[in-house]
Amino acid sequence: MFENLSEKLDKAFKVLKGQGSISEINVAQTMKQIRKALLAADVDFKTAKSFTSRVQEKAMGEKVLTAIDPGQLLTKIMKDELATLMGSEQSDISLDGSPTVILIAGLQGSGKTTFSGKLALLLKSKKNKRPLLVACDVYRPAAIDQIGVLAEQVGVDVYQDRKNKNPVEIAQAAIKHAKTNGHNVVIIDTAGRLAVDEQMMKEISAVKSAVNPNETLFVVDAMTGQDAVNTAKAFNEKLNFDGVVLTKLDGDTRGGAALTIRSVVDKPIKFIGTSEKMDGLDVFHPDRMASRILGMGDVISLVERAQQQFDEEEARRVQKKIAKNQFGFDDFLKQIQQVKKMGNMKDLVGMIPGMGKAMKGVDMDDDAFKGIEAIIHSMTKQERENPKLLNGSRKKRIASGSGTTVVEVNQLIKQFSQMGKMMKMMQGGGAKQMMQMMKGKGGIPGM
Amino acid sequence: MGIFNFFSKDKKEKLDKGLEKTKENVFGKISRAVAGKSTIDELALDDIEEALITSDIGVETTLKIIGKLEERVAKNKYINTAELNDFLKAEISLLMKEGYDEIPKVDGPYVIMVVGVNGVGKTTTIGKLAHQFKQQGKKVVLGAADTFRAAAVDQLLIWADRVGVEIVKQDMGSDPASVCFDTLQSAKASGADVVIIDTAGRLHNKINLMNELTKIKNVMAKVILEAPHDVMLVLDASTGQNAIEQATQFTKATEVNSLALTKLDGTAKGGVVIGISDQFQIPVRYIGVGEGVEDLQVFNKNEFVDSLFN
Ligand SMILES: Nc1nc2c(ncn2[C@@H]2O[C@H](COP(=O)(O)OP(=O)(O)O)[C@@H](O)[C@H]2O)c(=O)[nH]1
Ligand SMILES: [Mg+2]
């Protein structure tokens, strides 16, 4: 599923690539496959249809039939087209107004409250704001408690009034409260509601007209299917929202709903949710999302995330060591720690172009390194620096020290030497070869 | 009479009403597509495809259904709307698994473990379910094993109070497996009939969290050998094709054996369950049609498919 769409596109392009010359029929067939792939990624039926016909038109215009590499040309056309549809640049939220009022709306369970907490944290830590969270979900059991807990977690104040069941009044009172207490941002969390629930839709319109927000955000689950069309349209008609928040993108959905929403309501996606934790909020990069849908790998994200975490000097030091064959177990340990800091292994590897497919069926556990770490910690300093020292009796000692077996220790030593080779390959850009090696040779224990 | 036969007439009407939109969209459209035509031409097939796809039935299942339809048309070009409806109804019915409507007799409490991704409606479904069991005179105990999401325990607690059933809980952040252990022990000791375990929502691609779920499930057997008797995966009707992957991963981790489909009171059709029920051979047992305590209905395959057509 993770690489579902790109696999299908690959297949689609293979039809083109496999043939010396291609015909209009081939292109049409390929487009059909691409449309299927988009549908499997939950892009709305009509959006997928119009998208593929536009691509087909352009492909014909750009003489894809006579191109040397039609597959590549088509990919480029598609990527450009996707990027256009996604919006060409990222867009920030407005922080005008004193206080800035931000209204959060969406279906039940889409992730509004969690997002509200994340946004409060972001504005507090990155923009130096003093946000006030407002509990306007007066319906769902313990909704007020939930936002209270999150407010405490991120260290901001919350406004609540358990006796009042009127969200309009609560929101108005909250803004008053913000003004007298020096809060410069007010984030209003509201109850989840269905677009067809007229009464509830009226309610949120009333909240909106009462508080006149600087920013109204529509929160939608990235896993949403064909219903994204109806819901986005209906909420937009009622609220004329300013932007979209796409949540739960740390799942393995391709997120076709993003494309749908962009194409039916011309509003930017402003944030994406990437974990359950309060810092799991990212700005939306349209081009990256286009790449994700196309399965080309989110290279830029990978590089950026890696850069954030990697001490560059350390990286250079290690590279030298690898080059000189001086890479020891201590360096290995450090590498593991770096990788762990970067987040979920599988996510990271999936971001490397071409790796998504290689990773299919390979289970990567975040705890995969536990055994390895234990073994290395049981080695002496000399042994870590010079693995050649590891003879039978030393191995036995290490095994009992780390609660593992000699077999496991041997395995690690073997894989460590492979790792060295892999890293050399990585320096040469052979990521795919590396994966093959890991898969073919049984991989690192627990992987 | 099964213990689940508790539907009043107006509940049925609510289901029909909920599904009316579906009917309008899917079969109204298909009917129009073939009306006045003696054959199902390319255009009509396109319309059928659109109708099925926009219900989230998915490409694979849609192709399967259309394939059957084409076979049928090849045999006999002249198929009228009524025949077409009957045919599609029968084909979709064939793909769906039927749920049983009575809790099997077991030694000690019958344990239901509820799993699913974040926000699909697990806790709400549990509240409604507890209510229905209670109405049937069953003694129900809830286990608050979502100790992770902010105020999750409070949420279940409010439901327990609302429907008047017992709840076993620990502090937020405590080990969910230990909550389950406590819950089952307490339920066993007090002679409860049904135990329903709430778990934290988790995305199915998070290996550690899925492993945790397996652990939670396994701990139950230490108290009641056969527990959990039922692992219920809750799916949100608005979820698209990713639901298939959810079913795959949750089944792997916990051997899911029933489904609940929530939020059918909205515009989403939840068609993805057709393929899931087919692929994994698990029945859809309940549908959620609102946020109230009464808004849970036993899923009945024929009723469901009938409601789509009639
Ligand atoms: N309209 C509607 N909302 C539902 C239904 N089931 C659950 N919800 C809502 O969906 C949201 C998430 O539900 P919750 O039970 O907390 O989900 P959980 O995270 O899976 O436990 C809440 O606002 C519920 O009220 C349903 O059948 N219809
Ligand atoms: Mg819950």
Coordinates of N, CA, C and O and ligand atoms in Angstrom, one line a residue, chain B residues 122-123 146 149 152 155 198-199 201, ligand 2:
Chain B
K122 N -14.1 4.4 18.1 CA -14.0 3.2 19.0 C -14.7 3.4 20.3 O -15.6 2.6 20.7
T123 N -14.4 4.5 21.0 CA -14.9 4.7 22.3 C -16.4 4.9 22.3 O -17.2 4.4 23.1
D146 N -7.3 2.6 26.8 CA -6.6 3.7 26.1 C -6.1 4.6 27.2 O -6.9 5.4 27.8
R149 N -4.3 8.6 24.9 CA -4.8 9.9 24.4 C -5.4 10.7 25.5 O -6.0 10.2 26.4
A152 N -8.8 10.2 27.4 CA -9.5 9.1 26.9 C -10.2 8.3 28.0 O -11.3 7.8 27.8
Q155 N -13.3 10.1 28.9 CA -14.4 9.9 27.9 C -15.1 8.6 28.1 O -16.4 8.6 28.1
D198 N -11.6 -0.9 25.5 CA -11.2 0.2 24.7 C -9.7 0.2 24.5 O -9.0 0.0 25.5
T199 N -9.2 0.5 23.4 CA -7.8 0.6 23.2 C -7.5 2.0 22.5 O -8.3 2.6 21.9
G201 N -6.3 4.5 19.9 CA -6.2 4.5 18.4 C -4.7 4.5 18.0 O -3.9 5.1 18.7
Ligands
MG2 MG -11.0 6.4 22.0

